Amino acid sequence: MNILLAEDDTRLGKLISHMLKKKGGFRVDWVEQGEDAYDFTLASHYDVVILDWMMPVMDGISVCRKLRSEGYGGPILMLTAKDAIQDRVEGLDAGADDYLVKPFEMDELFARIRALSRRNFAPIQEDSVSFSHFTLNRTNRNIEVRENEVQLSQKEFQLLDLLLQNKGMVLTREVILDRIWGYDADVSYKIVDATVKLLRKKLDADIIHSIRGVGYKLEG
């Protein structure tokens, strides 16, 4: 999962960024200026954008309003010390999807991120995408491996699509389990490993790499 964090408090920014990477296994871009947050959001794909309300020059509310006015539809989480009802209303009216008041527990931040990532914010994606020696077709939910059609189970397809969207990046077992089976699913990491094993066999190539004790990444 790709996260953009815009936080001008250096100490807090470092802490949040570190925890998102270490505990969540997320890829995090951290900026300290609202203008940078605006530019980064439009230049890259992020699963969740986290904006601090009080930033110099362009604050989080202004960034949020400007992004929404230009058609940006991705999930935006607002961080702020303002906890009055009218402040919450202002944040949501500006286009924020969720609102978290400082100080907060990191577990709550992770829960908000998970909830936002599960909503229907997915950008329009190409019908088919090719990588290495295979092509994934999102309409037919199958793959062609060296020009031979191969059927995938629903979970195998979802896992391969997730790895493709984050190719070259390490996805932890926790992230994979959350995104494919759901955070509350009563399954263990063993189901992730088993699905990867089946998927590797169908791909007929060693392109899903195991990162010992962490997770997996797709790399040709």
Short mmCIF file of C-alpha atoms in Angstrom, two decimals:
data_model
loop_
_atom_site.label_atom_id
_atom_site.label_comp_id
_atom_site.label_asym_id
_atom_site.label_seq_id
_atom_site.Cartn_x
_atom_site.Cartn_y
_atom_site.Cartn_z
CA MET A 1 0.00 0.00 0.00
CA ASN A 2 1.29 3.46 -0.92
CA ILE A 3 0.76 6.24 1.61
CA LEU A 4 1.41 9.98 1.31
CA LEU A 5 1.95 11.68 4.66
CA ALA A 6 1.92 15.48 4.85
CA GLU A 7 3.02 16.59 8.34
CA ASP A 8 5.12 19.67 9.13
CA ASP A 9 5.96 18.59 12.69
CA THR A 10 9.31 16.89 12.06
CA ARG A 11 9.24 14.74 15.19
CA LEU A 12 5.70 13.53 14.60
CA GLY A 13 6.27 13.08 10.88
CA LYS A 14 9.30 10.87 11.48
CA LEU A 15 7.40 8.80 14.05
CA ILE A 16 4.32 8.25 11.89
CA SER A 17 6.39 7.51 8.79
CA HIS A 18 8.55 5.02 10.70
CA MET A 19 5.55 3.20 12.18
CA LEU A 20 3.72 3.04 8.86
CA LYS A 21 6.76 1.42 7.27
CA LYS A 22 7.78 -0.84 10.15
CA LYS A 23 4.42 -2.02 11.45
CA GLY A 24 2.28 -1.69 8.35
CA GLY A 25 4.80 -2.57 5.69
CA PHE A 26 3.61 0.43 3.68
CA ARG A 27 5.57 2.51 1.22
CA VAL A 28 5.50 6.06 2.58
CA ASP A 29 6.29 9.41 1.01
CA TRP A 30 6.57 12.08 3.71
CA VAL A 31 6.39 15.80 2.89
CA GLU A 32 6.28 18.81 5.19
CA GLN A 33 4.62 21.41 2.94
CA GLY A 34 1.07 21.57 1.65
CA GLU A 35 2.21 22.50 -1.84
CA ASP A 36 4.40 19.39 -1.96
CA ALA A 37 1.46 17.27 -0.78
CA TYR A 38 -0.65 18.61 -3.64
CA ASP A 39 2.07 17.98 -6.24
CA PHE A 40 2.93 14.49 -4.96
CA THR A 41 -0.73 13.42 -4.87
CA LEU A 42 -1.31 14.32 -8.50
CA ALA A 43 2.02 12.89 -9.67
CA SER A 44 1.69 9.42 -8.09
CA HIS A 45 -0.89 6.83 -7.05
CA TYR A 46 -1.55 6.63 -3.31
CA ASP A 47 -3.95 4.31 -1.57
CA VAL A 48 -4.44 6.87 1.21
CA VAL A 49 -3.36 10.53 1.53
CA ILE A 50 -2.87 11.74 5.12
CA LEU A 51 -2.96 15.53 5.53
CA ASP A 52 -2.13 17.54 8.62
CA TRP A 53 -4.55 20.44 8.91
CA MET A 54 -2.04 23.05 10.14
CA MET A 55 0.76 23.35 7.60
CA PRO A 56 2.53 26.56 6.51
CA VAL A 57 1.72 28.34 3.23
CA MET A 58 -0.96 25.82 2.14
CA ASP A 59 -2.73 24.02 4.98
CA GLY A 60 -4.29 20.59 4.77
CA ILE A 61 -7.82 21.94 4.28
CA SER A 62 -6.67 24.01 1.30
CA VAL A 63 -4.83 21.03 -0.20
CA CYS A 64 -7.93 18.86 0.21
CA ARG A 65 -10.25 21.45 -1.36
CA LYS A 66 -7.91 22.00 -4.30
CA LEU A 67 -7.52 18.28 -4.96
CA ARG A 68 -11.28 17.69 -4.86
CA SER A 69 -11.96 20.69 -7.10
CA GLU A 70 -9.70 19.14 -9.72
CA GLY A 71 -11.44 15.78 -9.59
CA TYR A 72 -9.12 13.81 -7.31
CA GLY A 73 -11.15 10.89 -5.94
CA GLY A 74 -8.69 9.05 -3.70
CA PRO A 75 -9.19 8.65 0.06
CA ILE A 76 -8.02 11.54 2.24
CA LEU A 77 -7.54 11.35 6.01
CA MET A 78 -7.21 14.62 7.91
CA LEU A 79 -5.04 14.91 11.05
CA THR A 80 -5.65 17.84 13.37
CA ALA A 81 -5.62 19.08 16.94
CA LYS A 82 -8.95 20.81 16.29
CA ASP A 83 -11.69 18.77 17.91
CA ALA A 84 -14.72 21.09 17.85
CA ILE A 85 -17.76 19.89 15.91
CA GLN A 86 -17.56 22.85 13.51
CA ASP A 87 -13.93 21.98 12.75
CA ARG A 88 -14.87 18.40 11.92
CA VAL A 89 -17.67 19.63 9.70
CA GLU A 90 -15.29 22.00 7.91
CA GLY A 91 -12.81 19.18 7.28
CA LEU A 92 -15.45 16.84 5.90
CA ASP A 93 -17.03 19.60 3.80
CA ALA A 94 -13.61 20.29 2.30
CA GLY A 95 -13.64 16.74 0.95
CA ALA A 96 -11.86 14.70 3.63
CA ASP A 97 -13.13 11.13 3.98
CA ASP A 98 -12.11 10.74 7.61
CA TYR A 99 -10.83 12.84 10.48
CA LEU A 100 -8.44 11.91 13.30
CA VAL A 101 -7.84 14.21 16.27
CA LYS A 102 -4.37 14.57 17.80
CA PRO A 103 -3.07 13.06 19.97
CA PHE A 104 -4.05 9.63 18.70
CA GLU A 105 -2.92 6.03 19.14
CA MET A 106 -1.06 4.48 16.21
CA ASP A 107 -3.42 1.49 16.27
CA GLU A 108 -6.33 3.83 15.57
CA LEU A 109 -4.46 5.42 12.67
CA PHE A 110 -3.83 1.96 11.20
CA ALA A 111 -7.52 1.08 11.61
CA ARG A 112 -8.58 4.27 9.79
CA ILE A 113 -6.14 3.56 6.95
CA ARG A 114 -7.41 -0.01 6.59
CA ALA A 115 -11.02 1.18 6.53
CA LEU A 116 -10.33 3.82 3.89
CA SER A 117 -8.34 1.44 1.70
CA ARG A 118 -11.26 -1.02 1.63
CA ARG A 119 -13.71 1.55 0.31
CA ASN A 120 -14.42 1.87 -3.37
CA PHE A 121 -11.76 4.45 -4.23
CA ALA A 122 -9.94 2.34 -6.81
CA PRO A 123 -8.74 4.34 -9.82
CA ILE A 124 -9.72 3.29 -13.31
CA GLN A 125 -7.37 0.53 -14.33
CA GLU A 126 -6.42 -0.92 -17.67
CA ASP A 127 -8.37 -4.01 -18.69
CA SER A 128 -5.17 -6.00 -19.14
CA VAL A 129 -1.60 -5.58 -18.01
CA SER A 130 1.52 -7.48 -19.02
CA PHE A 131 4.54 -8.29 -16.89
CA SER A 132 7.45 -10.60 -17.54
CA HIS A 133 6.01 -13.53 -19.53
CA PHE A 134 2.33 -13.23 -18.60
CA THR A 135 -0.68 -10.96 -19.19
CA LEU A 136 -3.41 -10.46 -16.58
CA ASN A 137 -6.92 -9.77 -17.86
CA ARG A 138 -9.14 -8.02 -15.33
CA THR A 139 -12.35 -8.56 -17.29
CA ASN A 140 -11.99 -12.32 -17.74
CA ARG A 141 -10.11 -12.69 -14.45
CA ASN A 142 -7.51 -14.96 -15.97
CA ILE A 143 -3.92 -14.83 -17.17
CA GLU A 144 -2.08 -15.81 -20.31
CA VAL A 145 1.25 -17.44 -19.55
CA ARG A 146 3.45 -17.62 -22.62
CA GLU A 147 0.28 -17.29 -24.76
CA ASN A 148 -1.49 -20.12 -22.91
CA GLU A 149 -4.65 -19.23 -20.98
CA VAL A 150 -4.51 -20.16 -17.29
CA GLN A 151 -7.47 -19.98 -14.92
CA LEU A 152 -6.98 -18.52 -11.45
CA SER A 153 -9.09 -18.81 -8.34
CA GLN A 154 -10.57 -15.58 -7.03
CA LYS A 155 -7.92 -15.22 -4.30
CA GLU A 156 -5.09 -16.11 -6.67
CA PHE A 157 -6.29 -13.44 -9.10
CA GLN A 158 -6.67 -10.81 -6.37
CA LEU A 159 -3.22 -11.60 -5.01
CA LEU A 160 -1.54 -11.39 -8.41
CA ASP A 161 -3.34 -8.12 -9.20
CA LEU A 162 -2.25 -6.69 -5.83
CA LEU A 163 1.37 -7.70 -6.46
CA LEU A 164 1.21 -6.18 -9.96
CA GLN A 165 -0.10 -2.88 -8.61
CA ASN A 166 2.86 -2.82 -6.20
CA LYS A 167 5.52 -4.55 -8.34
CA GLY A 168 9.02 -4.19 -6.98
CA MET A 169 7.67 -3.40 -3.50
CA VAL A 170 7.63 -5.74 -0.52
CA LEU A 171 4.12 -6.51 0.73
CA THR A 172 3.96 -7.94 4.22
CA ARG A 173 1.81 -10.96 4.95
CA GLU A 174 -0.29 -8.70 7.19
CA VAL A 175 -1.01 -6.30 4.33
CA ILE A 176 -1.79 -9.13 1.89
CA LEU A 177 -4.09 -10.82 4.39
CA ASP A 178 -5.88 -7.54 5.07
CA ARG A 179 -6.35 -6.59 1.42
CA ILE A 180 -7.33 -10.02 0.07
CA TRP A 181 -9.10 -11.81 2.92
CA GLY A 182 -10.06 -8.85 5.09
CA TYR A 183 -8.69 -7.64 8.40
CA ASP A 184 -11.29 -9.55 10.44
CA ALA A 185 -10.98 -12.83 8.52
CA ASP A 186 -10.37 -15.87 10.71
CA VAL A 187 -7.38 -17.14 8.73
CA SER A 188 -3.63 -17.27 9.35
CA TYR A 189 -0.60 -16.23 7.35
CA LYS A 190 -0.34 -19.84 6.17
CA ILE A 191 -3.19 -19.20 3.71
CA VAL A 192 -1.12 -16.40 2.17
CA ASP A 193 1.88 -18.70 1.79
CA ALA A 194 -0.27 -21.46 0.31
CA THR A 195 -1.87 -19.12 -2.22
CA VAL A 196 1.53 -17.78 -3.25
CA LYS A 197 2.75 -21.34 -3.77
CA LEU A 198 -0.19 -22.17 -6.06
CA LEU A 199 0.21 -18.91 -7.94
CA ARG A 200 3.92 -19.50 -8.52
CA LYS A 201 3.14 -22.88 -10.05
CA LYS A 202 0.62 -21.39 -12.46
CA LEU A 203 2.97 -18.55 -13.44
CA ASP A 204 5.67 -21.10 -14.21
CA ALA A 205 8.47 -18.69 -13.24
CA ASP A 206 10.27 -17.50 -10.13
CA ILE A 207 9.03 -13.90 -10.12
CA ILE A 208 7.20 -13.83 -6.77
CA HIS A 209 10.10 -13.48 -4.36
CA SER A 210 9.93 -14.38 -0.67
CA ILE A 211 11.33 -11.82 1.75
CA ARG A 212 12.26 -13.93 4.75
CA GLY A 213 10.15 -13.15 7.78
CA VAL A 214 8.35 -10.28 6.04
CA GLY A 215 6.34 -11.08 2.94
CA TYR A 216 6.53 -11.11 -0.84
CA LYS A 217 7.27 -8.94 -3.85
CA LEU A 218 6.78 -9.30 -7.61
CA GLU A 219 9.97 -8.71 -9.55
CA GLY A 220 11.05 -9.94 -12.97
#
